[in-house]
Amino acid sequence: MATSGDARQEGSVTGDSGDHRPSLRLGIPARALAGVLSAGVVLGIGELVAVPFGSSASPFFAVGSTTVDRSPAWAREIAITAFGTNDKAALFIGMSILIAVFAAVAGVVERPRRPYGSIVLVVLGLVGVYAALSRPGATPVDALPTIVGVAAGILTLRLLTCRAPERDEAGHTPAPTLAGVSRRRFLTVASTAAAVAVAAGVAGRHLAGSIAGAVRNRMAFVLPLVGMSDRAPAVASGTEIAVPGATSFVTGNNVFYRIDTALQVPMLTTDDWSLRIHGMVDREITLSWRDLMARTPIERTITLTCVSNEVGGDLAGTATWVGYPIKDLLDEAGISPDADMLLSTSADGFTVGTPIDILRDGRDALLAVTMNGEPLPFEHGYPARQVVPGLYGFVSATKWVVDWEVTRFDRAQAYWTRRGWAEKAPIKTASRIDVPASFARVSAGEVLVAGTAWAQHRGISRVEVRVDDGPWADATLAEEYSIDTWRQWYWRWQAVPGTHTLQVRATDKDDEVQTEVRVEPIPDGASGWHTRSVTVV
Ligand SMILES: Nc1nc2c(c(=O)[nH]1)N[C@H]1C(S)=C(S)[C@@H](COP(=O)(O)O)O[C@H]1N2
Ligand SMILES: [Mo]
């Protein structure tokens, strides 16, 4: 193989050694190829970036769908008559040919100083942006995949067709020209661009496909049937105070707080899912989805709370869950008497350590599969997550859980414990003023002060309110749903003009009064009384 290529000036046309140009011009076919490869990069990168936004944000599929939606009925008739069920394939092939033609032209007309080809790519990109933004339910971020793709495509086109000016022998920097690019360099950049385009496109399609598979799987999910005696009692009207602006007793799935370390929400199907129970057990078991569904589910309404919740914060929510008692599943495996920790792991490797005695003390610790009458939303752990009344989420509520290792606290450490958080963390008694809003202006006279309080698995027995450090007054408690849920309260305040400070504290059913001592969430939860300033006019 000849190795003199670097010294020799290579190119496909017009040798022009007379004017000290370092290399030769690229021929038309090479430039056309450069254009097509750049368009491939636009589409491939666009496909990959579109994954989190759904395929209607992918430049290619957005343009395809918009074409289908906008084409007149007769055109569709013709397409269906001509191509039958291959009409979509025909559309995609047609689009690809059209894009390739424009892209080839773009490559041919690209100039270092006059980037006409880049302009062609921008125009094609605008078509993609227009299509993506006109899909049903589109938001401005749906333009992002096309914009990022076009930027990558322009970069590719310029790398392939333009070369940074080099100094000539006299030391002058020549004006940028449609400068030559050595064949070797062209081939390297071209094959890299092709590889990037294909890899990004394939990866994007694959990820989008597995996401679509998980979405379909969740849509086909059959809610487990819960026996009459295992249903959660309905939320009685007395459980919910009728104060405008108050937090609703049950939190909707779409407004339920979400806390996790997952940059990409795991998208499992029930077929992908299994739960391996191992470690200090009598017999290791792996439950498939079908195995789990063969067990008897129960339904419970339980309030979850995040340890990161600040005093007065809203990282708490109540939902009705259908799930399988964790205790029963552990008993099937047989727990060694020496074990004291259940180390649970999610599909994305997050870990949680939960005291086994708590899981087996009779409380409704669940491996939950539904939330408020639907399959778990993906962000909340589809297809299965833990819910344990009375423990903060980081030590109990593993989402996308796939592995249970029965072990000991002196042998294993979970994700947040390794990062300075507590190893055990029961939920601290808390109370929160929800009404009036922070820094609200209210009229003098009777003002309703209302909120919520929680001490999961102990229950709330009393809530007191005070104004400007005055005497504590008993608030009226809403009916208790159960000791595992929050409890609403209200208090009628005879407000006089001025700026006032409202404070609340709760007492749990162990007669422990919520502590005034303010601590930060780390390591085992915030404490202190929630205080709110209100102006009365
Ligand atoms: N897999 C996984 N599960 C997790 C977490 C996580 O980061 N990854 N975070 C936990 C924490 S800190 C909390 S408070 C709850 C929150 O559950 P939610 O997002 O459904 O409200 O999930 C818990 N389960
Ligand atoms: Mo949390």
Coordinates of C-alpha atoms and ligand atoms in Angstrom, one line a residue:
M1 CA 0.0 0.0 0.0
A2 CA 1.3 3.4 -1.0
T3 CA 2.2 5.5 2.0
S4 CA 3.1 8.7 0.2
G5 CA -0.5 9.9 0.4
D6 CA 0.3 12.6 2.9
A7 CA 3.0 14.2 0.9
R8 CA 1.1 13.9 -2.3
Q9 CA -1.8 16.1 -2.8
E10 CA -4.9 14.1 -3.3
G11 CA -8.3 14.9 -4.5
S12 CA -10.7 13.9 -7.1
V13 CA -10.4 16.7 -9.6
T14 CA -8.5 19.7 -10.9
G15 CA -4.9 19.4 -9.9
D16 CA -3.8 23.0 -9.4
S17 CA -0.2 22.8 -8.2
G18 CA 0.7 26.1 -9.7
D19 CA -0.6 28.4 -7.0
H20 CA 0.7 26.8 -3.8
R21 CA -2.6 25.5 -2.7
P22 CA -1.9 22.7 -0.3
S23 CA -4.4 20.4 -1.7
L24 CA -7.0 19.8 -4.4
R25 CA -10.6 20.6 -4.7
L26 CA -13.3 18.0 -3.8
G27 CA -15.2 16.7 -6.7
I28 CA -18.9 17.1 -7.1
P29 CA -19.7 13.4 -6.1
A30 CA -17.7 13.8 -2.9
R31 CA -19.4 17.1 -2.0
A32 CA -22.8 15.5 -2.7
L33 CA -21.8 12.6 -0.4
A34 CA -20.8 15.1 2.2
G35 CA -24.2 16.7 2.0
V36 CA -26.0 13.4 2.3
L37 CA -23.9 12.3 5.3
S38 CA -24.5 15.7 7.0
A39 CA -28.3 15.2 6.6
G40 CA -27.8 11.7 8.0
V41 CA -26.2 13.2 11.0
V42 CA -29.1 15.7 11.4
L43 CA -31.6 12.8 11.4
G44 CA -29.6 10.4 13.5
I45 CA -28.8 12.9 16.2
G46 CA -32.3 14.3 16.0
E47 CA -33.6 10.8 16.6
L48 CA -31.4 10.3 19.6
V49 CA -32.2 13.6 21.2
A50 CA -35.9 13.1 20.6
V51 CA -36.0 9.9 22.8
P52 CA -37.1 11.7 26.0
F53 CA -39.6 13.8 24.1
G54 CA -41.4 11.0 22.2
S55 CA -41.1 10.2 18.5
S56 CA -43.4 13.1 17.5
A57 CA -40.4 15.3 18.3
S58 CA -38.0 13.4 16.0
P59 CA -37.4 15.5 12.9
F60 CA -38.0 12.6 10.5
F61 CA -41.1 11.2 12.1
A62 CA -42.6 14.6 12.8
V63 CA -42.2 15.6 9.1
G64 CA -43.7 12.2 8.1
S65 CA -46.7 12.4 10.4
T66 CA -47.4 16.0 9.5
T67 CA -47.2 15.1 5.8
V68 CA -49.7 12.3 6.4
D69 CA -52.0 14.7 8.3
R70 CA -51.8 17.5 5.8
S71 CA -52.0 15.5 2.6
P72 CA -55.4 15.7 0.9
A73 CA -57.7 12.7 0.9
W74 CA -57.0 11.9 -2.8
A75 CA -53.3 11.7 -2.2
R76 CA -53.8 9.3 0.6
E77 CA -56.1 7.2 -1.6
I78 CA -53.5 7.1 -4.3
A79 CA -50.8 6.1 -1.8
I80 CA -53.0 3.4 -0.3
T81 CA -54.0 2.1 -3.8
A82 CA -50.4 2.1 -5.0
F83 CA -48.6 0.8 -1.9
G84 CA -51.3 -0.9 0.2
T85 CA -50.1 -1.6 3.7
N86 CA -46.7 -0.5 2.6
D87 CA -47.9 3.1 2.4
K88 CA -45.8 4.1 5.4
A89 CA -42.7 2.5 4.1
A90 CA -43.3 4.2 0.7
L91 CA -43.7 7.6 2.5
F92 CA -40.5 7.1 4.4
I93 CA -38.6 6.0 1.3
G94 CA -40.0 9.0 -0.6
M95 CA -39.0 11.4 2.2
S96 CA -35.6 9.9 2.4
I97 CA -35.0 10.3 -1.3
L98 CA -36.2 13.9 -1.2
I99 CA -34.0 14.7 1.8
A100 CA -31.0 13.0 0.1
V101 CA -31.5 15.2 -3.0
F102 CA -31.7 18.4 -1.1
A103 CA -28.8 17.3 1.1
A104 CA -26.7 16.5 -2.0
V105 CA -27.4 19.9 -3.4
A106 CA -26.4 21.4 0.0
G107 CA -23.1 19.6 -0.1
V108 CA -22.3 20.8 -3.6
V109 CA -23.1 24.4 -2.9
E110 CA -21.4 24.7 0.5
R111 CA -18.6 27.3 0.4
P112 CA -16.2 28.3 3.2
R113 CA -17.2 32.0 3.0
R114 CA -20.7 31.5 1.7
P115 CA -22.2 28.6 3.5
Y116 CA -25.1 28.1 1.1
G117 CA -25.3 24.4 1.9
S118 CA -25.6 25.1 5.6
I119 CA -28.4 27.4 4.8
V120 CA -30.1 24.6 2.9
L121 CA -29.8 22.4 6.1
V122 CA -31.2 25.2 8.2
V123 CA -34.2 25.5 5.8
L124 CA -34.7 21.7 6.0
G125 CA -34.4 22.1 9.8
L126 CA -37.1 24.7 9.8
V127 CA -39.4 22.3 8.1
G128 CA -38.6 19.8 10.9
V129 CA -39.2 22.3 13.6
Y130 CA -42.4 23.4 12.0
A131 CA -43.6 19.8 11.8
A132 CA -42.5 18.9 15.4
L133 CA -44.3 22.0 16.8
S134 CA -47.5 21.3 14.9
R135 CA -47.9 17.8 16.3
P136 CA -50.8 17.5 18.8
G137 CA -49.7 18.4 22.3
A138 CA -46.4 19.8 21.1
T139 CA -44.4 22.1 23.4
P140 CA -41.5 24.4 22.4
V141 CA -38.9 21.9 23.6
D142 CA -40.0 19.5 20.9
A143 CA -38.0 21.8 18.5
L144 CA -34.8 20.8 20.4
P145 CA -34.0 17.5 18.6
T146 CA -34.2 19.1 15.2
I147 CA -32.1 22.2 16.3
V148 CA -29.4 20.0 17.9
G149 CA -29.5 17.7 14.9
V150 CA -29.1 20.6 12.4
A151 CA -26.2 22.1 14.4
A152 CA -24.4 18.7 14.3
G153 CA -25.2 18.4 10.6
I154 CA -23.8 21.8 9.8
L155 CA -20.7 21.0 11.7
T156 CA -20.3 17.8 9.8
L157 CA -20.8 19.5 6.4
R158 CA -18.2 22.2 7.2
L159 CA -15.7 19.6 8.4
L160 CA -16.2 17.6 5.2
T161 CA -16.2 20.4 2.7
C162 CA -14.2 23.3 4.2
R163 CA -10.7 23.3 5.5
A164 CA -9.3 25.9 7.8
P165 CA -6.9 28.0 5.8
E166 CA -3.2 27.1 6.1
R167 CA -0.3 29.4 5.6
D168 CA 1.3 29.2 2.2
E169 CA 5.0 29.0 1.7
A170 CA 5.4 32.8 2.0
G171 CA 3.8 32.7 5.4
H172 CA 0.6 34.4 4.2
T173 CA -2.7 33.0 5.3
P174 CA -4.5 32.6 2.1
A175 CA -8.1 33.6 1.9
P176 CA -10.3 30.7 2.7
T177 CA -11.3 29.0 -0.5
L178 CA -13.1 26.0 -1.4
A179 CA -10.0 24.4 -0.2
G180 CA -8.8 21.0 -0.8
V181 CA -9.3 18.3 1.7
S182 CA -7.0 15.3 1.6
R183 CA -8.6 12.1 0.6
R184 CA -7.5 10.4 3.7
R185 CA -9.0 13.2 5.9
F186 CA -12.2 13.2 3.9
L187 CA -12.6 9.5 4.2
T188 CA -11.9 9.6 8.0
V189 CA -14.5 12.4 8.6
A190 CA -17.0 10.9 6.2
S191 CA -16.9 7.4 7.7
T192 CA -17.0 8.9 11.3
A193 CA -20.1 11.0 10.2
A194 CA -21.7 7.9 8.7
A195 CA -21.0 5.9 11.9
V196 CA -22.3 8.6 14.1
A197 CA -25.5 9.0 12.0
V198 CA -26.3 5.3 12.0
A199 CA -25.4 4.7 15.6
A200 CA -27.4 7.7 16.9
G201 CA -30.3 6.8 14.7
V202 CA -30.3 3.1 15.7
A203 CA -29.9 3.9 19.3
G204 CA -32.6 6.5 19.2
R205 CA -35.1 4.1 17.5
H206 CA -34.2 1.3 19.8
L207 CA -34.7 3.4 22.9
A208 CA -37.9 4.9 21.6
G209 CA -39.1 1.4 20.7
S210 CA -38.5 0.0 24.1
I211 CA -40.2 3.1 25.6
A212 CA -43.2 2.5 23.3
G213 CA -43.2 -1.2 24.4
A214 CA -43.3 -0.2 28.1
V215 CA -46.1 2.4 27.4
R216 CA -48.1 -0.3 25.6
N217 CA -47.4 -2.8 28.4
R218 CA -48.7 -0.3 31.0
M219 CA -51.8 0.5 28.9
A220 CA -52.6 -3.2 28.8
F221 CA -52.1 -3.6 32.5
V222 CA -54.9 -5.5 34.2
L223 CA -55.6 -4.0 37.6
P224 CA -55.5 -6.8 40.3
L225 CA -58.9 -7.6 41.7
V226 CA -59.1 -6.8 45.4
G227 CA -61.5 -8.8 47.6
M228 CA -64.2 -6.8 49.3
S229 CA -62.7 -7.2 52.8
D230 CA -59.3 -6.1 51.5
R231 CA -60.4 -2.8 50.0
A232 CA -59.3 0.5 51.4
P233 CA -62.3 2.3 53.0
A234 CA -63.7 5.1 50.9
V235 CA -62.5 8.6 52.0
A236 CA -65.4 9.8 54.1
S237 CA -66.5 13.4 53.7
G238 CA -65.5 14.2 57.3
T239 CA -61.9 13.3 56.4
E240 CA -61.6 16.3 54.2
I241 CA -62.0 19.8 55.5
A242 CA -64.0 22.0 53.1
V243 CA -61.7 25.0 53.3
P244 CA -60.9 26.7 50.0
G245 CA -57.2 26.3 49.2
A246 CA -56.7 23.4 51.5
T247 CA -54.6 20.4 50.3
S248 CA -56.8 17.6 49.0
F249 CA -56.8 14.5 51.2
V250 CA -55.9 12.2 48.3
T251 CA -53.1 13.5 46.1
G252 CA -53.6 13.1 42.3
N253 CA -50.9 11.1 40.5
N254 CA -50.1 14.0 38.3
V255 CA -49.4 16.3 41.2
F256 CA -47.8 13.7 43.6
Y257 CA -44.3 14.7 44.5
R258 CA -41.5 12.8 42.8
I259 CA -38.1 12.3 44.3
D260 CA -35.5 9.9 42.9
T261 CA -32.0 9.7 41.5
A262 CA -33.1 8.5 38.1
L263 CA -31.9 10.7 35.2
Q264 CA -33.9 8.5 32.9
V265 CA -37.0 7.0 34.3
P266 CA -36.6 3.2 34.1
M267 CA -39.2 1.9 31.5
L268 CA -39.8 -1.7 32.4
T269 CA -42.6 -4.0 31.2
T270 CA -44.2 -6.5 33.4
D271 CA -42.4 -9.1 31.3
D272 CA -39.0 -7.5 32.0
W273 CA -39.8 -7.4 35.7
S274 CA -39.0 -10.1 38.3
L275 CA -38.2 -9.9 42.0
R276 CA -35.4 -12.0 43.3
I277 CA -35.5 -12.7 47.1
H278 CA -32.2 -13.9 48.4
G279 CA -29.6 -13.6 51.1
M280 CA -30.3 -14.8 54.6
V281 CA -33.3 -16.8 53.5
D282 CA -34.3 -20.4 53.8
R283 CA -35.0 -20.7 50.1
E284 CA -34.2 -18.2 47.4
I285 CA -37.2 -17.2 45.2
T286 CA -37.6 -15.3 42.0
L287 CA -41.1 -14.1 41.4
S288 CA -42.2 -13.4 37.9
W289 CA -45.0 -10.9 37.3
R290 CA -47.4 -13.8 36.8
D291 CA -46.2 -15.3 40.2
L292 CA -46.9 -12.0 41.9
M293 CA -50.4 -11.7 40.3
A294 CA -51.2 -15.1 41.7
R295 CA -50.9 -13.8 45.3
T296 CA -53.7 -12.0 47.1
P297 CA -53.5 -8.2 46.9
I298 CA -54.8 -5.7 49.5
E299 CA -55.7 -2.0 49.0
R300 CA -54.6 0.7 51.4
T301 CA -54.5 4.5 51.6
I302 CA -51.1 5.6 52.9
T303 CA -49.3 9.0 53.1
L304 CA -45.7 9.0 51.8
T305 CA -43.1 11.5 53.0
C306 CA -39.7 12.4 51.8
V307 CA -36.9 13.0 54.4
S308 CA -35.8 16.0 52.4
N309 CA -39.1 17.7 53.2
E310 CA -38.4 21.0 54.9
V311 CA -40.6 22.3 57.7
G312 CA -43.8 23.4 55.9
G313 CA -42.7 21.7 52.7
D314 CA -44.8 19.8 50.2
L315 CA -42.8 16.6 49.7
A316 CA -45.6 14.4 51.1
G317 CA -48.7 12.9 49.4
T318 CA -51.4 10.4 50.0
A319 CA -52.5 7.8 47.6
T320 CA -54.5 4.6 47.5
W321 CA -52.3 1.7 46.7
V322 CA -53.0 -1.9 45.7
G323 CA -50.2 -4.2 46.5
Y324 CA -48.9 -7.4 48.1
P325 CA -48.0 -7.5 51.8
I326 CA -44.1 -7.6 51.9
K327 CA -44.3 -9.7 55.1
D328 CA -46.0 -12.6 53.3
L329 CA -43.4 -12.6 50.5
L330 CA -40.6 -12.5 53.0
D331 CA -42.2 -15.4 54.9
E332 CA -42.4 -17.4 51.7
A333 CA -38.6 -17.2 51.4
G334 CA -38.1 -17.8 55.2
I335 CA -36.1 -15.1 57.0
S336 CA -33.1 -16.1 59.1
P337 CA -33.5 -14.9 62.7
D338 CA -30.1 -13.1 62.4
A339 CA -31.3 -10.9 59.6
D340 CA -32.4 -7.4 60.4
M341 CA -32.4 -5.5 57.1
L342 CA -34.1 -5.8 53.8
L343 CA -31.8 -4.3 51.2
S344 CA -34.0 -3.6 48.1
T345 CA -32.6 -2.6 44.8
S346 CA -34.3 -0.9 41.8
A347 CA -33.8 -1.7 38.2
D348 CA -31.4 1.3 38.0
G349 CA -29.3 0.2 40.9
F350 CA -30.6 2.5 43.7
T351 CA -30.7 0.8 47.1
V352 CA -32.8 1.1 50.2
G353 CA -32.3 -0.5 53.6
T354 CA -35.5 -1.2 55.6
P355 CA -35.7 -2.8 59.1
I356 CA -37.2 -6.3 58.8
D357 CA -39.0 -6.0 62.2
I358 CA -40.9 -3.0 60.8
L359 CA -41.8 -4.8 57.7
R360 CA -43.2 -7.7 59.8
D361 CA -44.8 -5.8 62.7
G362 CA -48.2 -6.0 61.2
R363 CA -48.3 -2.6 59.4
D364 CA -49.4 -2.5 55.8
A365 CA -46.0 -2.6 54.2
L366 CA -46.7 -3.2 50.5
L367 CA -45.1 -4.2 47.3
A368 CA -47.5 -1.8 45.4
V369 CA -48.5 -2.1 41.8
T370 CA -51.3 0.5 41.5
M371 CA -51.6 4.1 42.6
N372 CA -55.0 5.8 42.9
G373 CA -56.7 3.2 40.6
E374 CA -54.1 3.1 37.8
P375 CA -51.0 1.1 37.2
L376 CA -48.1 2.9 38.9
P377 CA -47.0 5.9 36.7
F378 CA -43.5 5.2 35.3
E379 CA -42.1 8.0 37.5
H380 CA -43.6 6.4 40.5
G381 CA -42.1 2.9 40.0
Y382 CA -44.0 1.0 37.3
P383 CA -44.5 -1.9 37.5
A384 CA -43.8 -2.4 41.2
R385 CA -42.6 -0.3 44.2
Q386 CA -42.6 -0.5 47.9
V387 CA -44.8 1.6 50.3
V388 CA -44.2 1.3 54.0
P389 CA -46.3 3.4 56.4
G390 CA -44.3 5.4 58.9
L391 CA -40.8 5.4 57.2
Y392 CA -39.4 8.1 55.0
G393 CA -39.1 7.2 51.4
F394 CA -35.4 6.8 51.2
V395 CA -35.5 3.9 53.7
S396 CA -38.7 2.2 52.5
A397 CA -40.2 3.2 49.2
T398 CA -38.0 1.7 46.5
K399 CA -39.5 2.3 43.0
W400 CA -38.9 -0.1 40.1
V401 CA -37.8 -2.7 42.7
V402 CA -36.4 -5.9 41.3
D403 CA -34.2 -7.3 44.1
W404 CA -34.6 -8.1 47.8
E405 CA -31.5 -9.1 49.7
V406 CA -32.2 -10.2 53.3
T407 CA -29.1 -9.1 55.2
R408 CA -28.0 -7.1 58.3
F409 CA -27.4 -3.4 59.0
D410 CA -23.8 -4.2 60.0
R411 CA -23.1 -5.9 56.6
A412 CA -24.8 -3.6 54.1
Q413 CA -25.4 0.1 53.5
A414 CA -28.0 1.6 51.2
Y415 CA -27.5 4.4 48.7
W416 CA -28.3 7.4 50.9
T417 CA -26.8 6.0 54.1
R418 CA -23.5 5.8 52.3
R419 CA -23.9 9.5 51.5
G420 CA -24.4 10.7 55.1
W421 CA -28.1 10.1 55.7
A422 CA -29.4 8.0 58.6
E423 CA -29.6 4.2 58.3
K424 CA -33.1 4.1 60.0
A425 CA -35.6 6.9 59.7
P426 CA -39.1 6.8 61.0
I427 CA -41.2 9.8 59.9
K428 CA -41.2 12.7 62.4
T429 CA -44.4 14.2 63.6
A430 CA -45.1 17.2 61.4
S431 CA -47.8 19.8 60.8
R432 CA -48.2 22.4 58.1
I433 CA -50.3 25.5 57.6
D434 CA -51.8 25.5 54.0
V435 CA -54.3 28.3 54.4
P436 CA -53.9 31.3 54.3
A437 CA -51.1 31.3 51.8
S438 CA -47.7 32.6 52.8
F439 CA -47.6 36.4 53.1
A440 CA -51.4 36.5 52.2
R441 CA -53.4 39.6 52.9
V442 CA -56.7 38.8 54.6
S443 CA -59.5 40.9 55.9
A444 CA -60.0 41.4 59.6
G445 CA -62.6 39.3 61.3
E446 CA -63.0 35.5 61.2
V447 CA -60.2 33.9 59.1
L448 CA -60.0 30.2 58.6
V449 CA -56.6 28.8 59.2
A450 CA -56.2 25.2 57.9
G451 CA -53.7 22.6 57.1
T452 CA -52.5 19.1 57.5
A453 CA -50.5 17.1 60.0
W454 CA -48.9 13.7 59.9
A455 CA -47.2 11.1 62.2
Q456 CA -47.6 8.0 60.1
H457 CA -48.3 4.8 61.9
R458 CA -48.7 6.6 65.2
G459 CA -51.5 8.9 64.2
I460 CA -52.3 12.5 65.1
S461 CA -54.3 13.2 68.3
R462 CA -54.1 17.0 68.5
V463 CA -53.1 20.1 66.5
E464 CA -52.7 23.5 68.1
V465 CA -52.3 26.9 66.6
R466 CA -51.0 30.2 68.1
V467 CA -50.7 33.7 66.9
D468 CA -47.7 36.0 67.7
D469 CA -46.4 33.6 70.4
G470 CA -49.7 33.8 72.3
P471 CA -51.4 30.9 74.0
W472 CA -51.9 27.7 72.0
A473 CA -55.4 27.0 70.8
D474 CA -56.8 23.7 69.8
A475 CA -57.6 23.3 66.1
T476 CA -60.5 21.2 65.0
L477 CA -59.3 17.9 63.6
A478 CA -61.0 16.3 60.6
E479 CA -62.0 12.7 61.0
E480 CA -59.0 10.3 61.0
Y481 CA -58.8 8.1 58.0
S482 CA -56.2 5.9 59.5
I483 CA -53.0 6.3 61.6
D484 CA -51.1 5.8 58.3
T485 CA -52.4 8.9 56.6
W486 CA -52.1 12.6 57.2
R487 CA -54.9 14.4 59.1
Q488 CA -56.5 17.7 58.2
W489 CA -57.3 20.5 60.6
Y490 CA -58.7 24.0 60.8
W491 CA -59.0 26.8 63.2
R492 CA -61.2 29.9 63.3
W493 CA -59.1 32.9 64.0
Q494 CA -60.6 36.3 65.0
A495 CA -58.0 38.3 63.1
V496 CA -57.2 41.9 63.9
P497 CA -55.4 44.3 61.6
G498 CA -51.6 44.1 61.5
T499 CA -48.9 41.7 60.5
H500 CA -49.2 38.4 62.4
T501 CA -47.3 35.2 62.8
L502 CA -49.2 31.9 62.8
Q503 CA -47.6 28.8 64.2
V504 CA -48.7 25.2 64.3
R505 CA -47.7 22.1 66.2
A506 CA -49.1 18.6 66.4
T507 CA -49.2 15.8 69.0
D508 CA -49.1 12.2 68.0
K509 CA -51.0 9.4 69.6
D510 CA -48.0 8.4 71.8
D511 CA -48.6 11.9 73.4
E512 CA -45.4 13.2 71.9
V513 CA -45.7 16.9 71.1
Q514 CA -44.0 17.9 67.9
T515 CA -40.6 19.4 68.8
E516 CA -39.8 23.1 68.4
V517 CA -36.2 22.2 67.8
R518 CA -35.3 23.2 64.3
V519 CA -33.1 20.7 62.5
E520 CA -32.2 20.3 58.8
P521 CA -33.5 17.3 56.8
I522 CA -30.1 15.6 56.8
P523 CA -29.6 13.0 58.3
D524 CA -33.1 11.8 59.4
G525 CA -35.7 14.5 58.7
A526 CA -36.4 18.1 59.5
S527 CA -38.1 19.3 62.7
G528 CA -39.5 22.5 64.1
W529 CA -42.8 24.3 64.0
H530 CA -44.2 25.7 60.8
T531 CA -44.6 29.5 60.9
R532 CA -46.4 31.7 58.5
S533 CA -46.7 35.5 58.3
V534 CA -50.0 37.0 57.3
T535 CA -51.1 40.6 56.9
V536 CA -54.6 41.4 58.2
V537 CA -56.2 44.6 56.7
Ligands
LIG1 N1 -35.5 3.5 42.6 C1 -35.7 4.5 43.4 N2 -36.7 4.5 44.3 C2 -36.8 5.5 45.2 C3 -36.0 6.6 45.2 C4 -34.9 6.6 44.2 O1 -34.1 7.6 44.1 N3 -34.8 5.6 43.3 N4 -36.2 7.7 46.0 C5 -36.9 7.4 47.3 C6 -37.3 8.6 47.9 S1 -36.1 9.5 48.7 C7 -38.6 8.9 48.1 S2 -39.1 10.2 49.1 C8 -39.7 8.2 47.4 C9 -40.5 9.1 46.6 O2 -41.5 8.4 45.9 P1 -42.4 9.2 44.8 O3 -41.4 9.8 43.8 O4 -43.3 8.2 44.2 O5 -43.1 10.3 45.5 O6 -39.2 7.2 46.5 C10 -38.1 6.5 47.1 N5 -37.8 5.4 46.1
MO2 MO -37.0 11.0 49.9

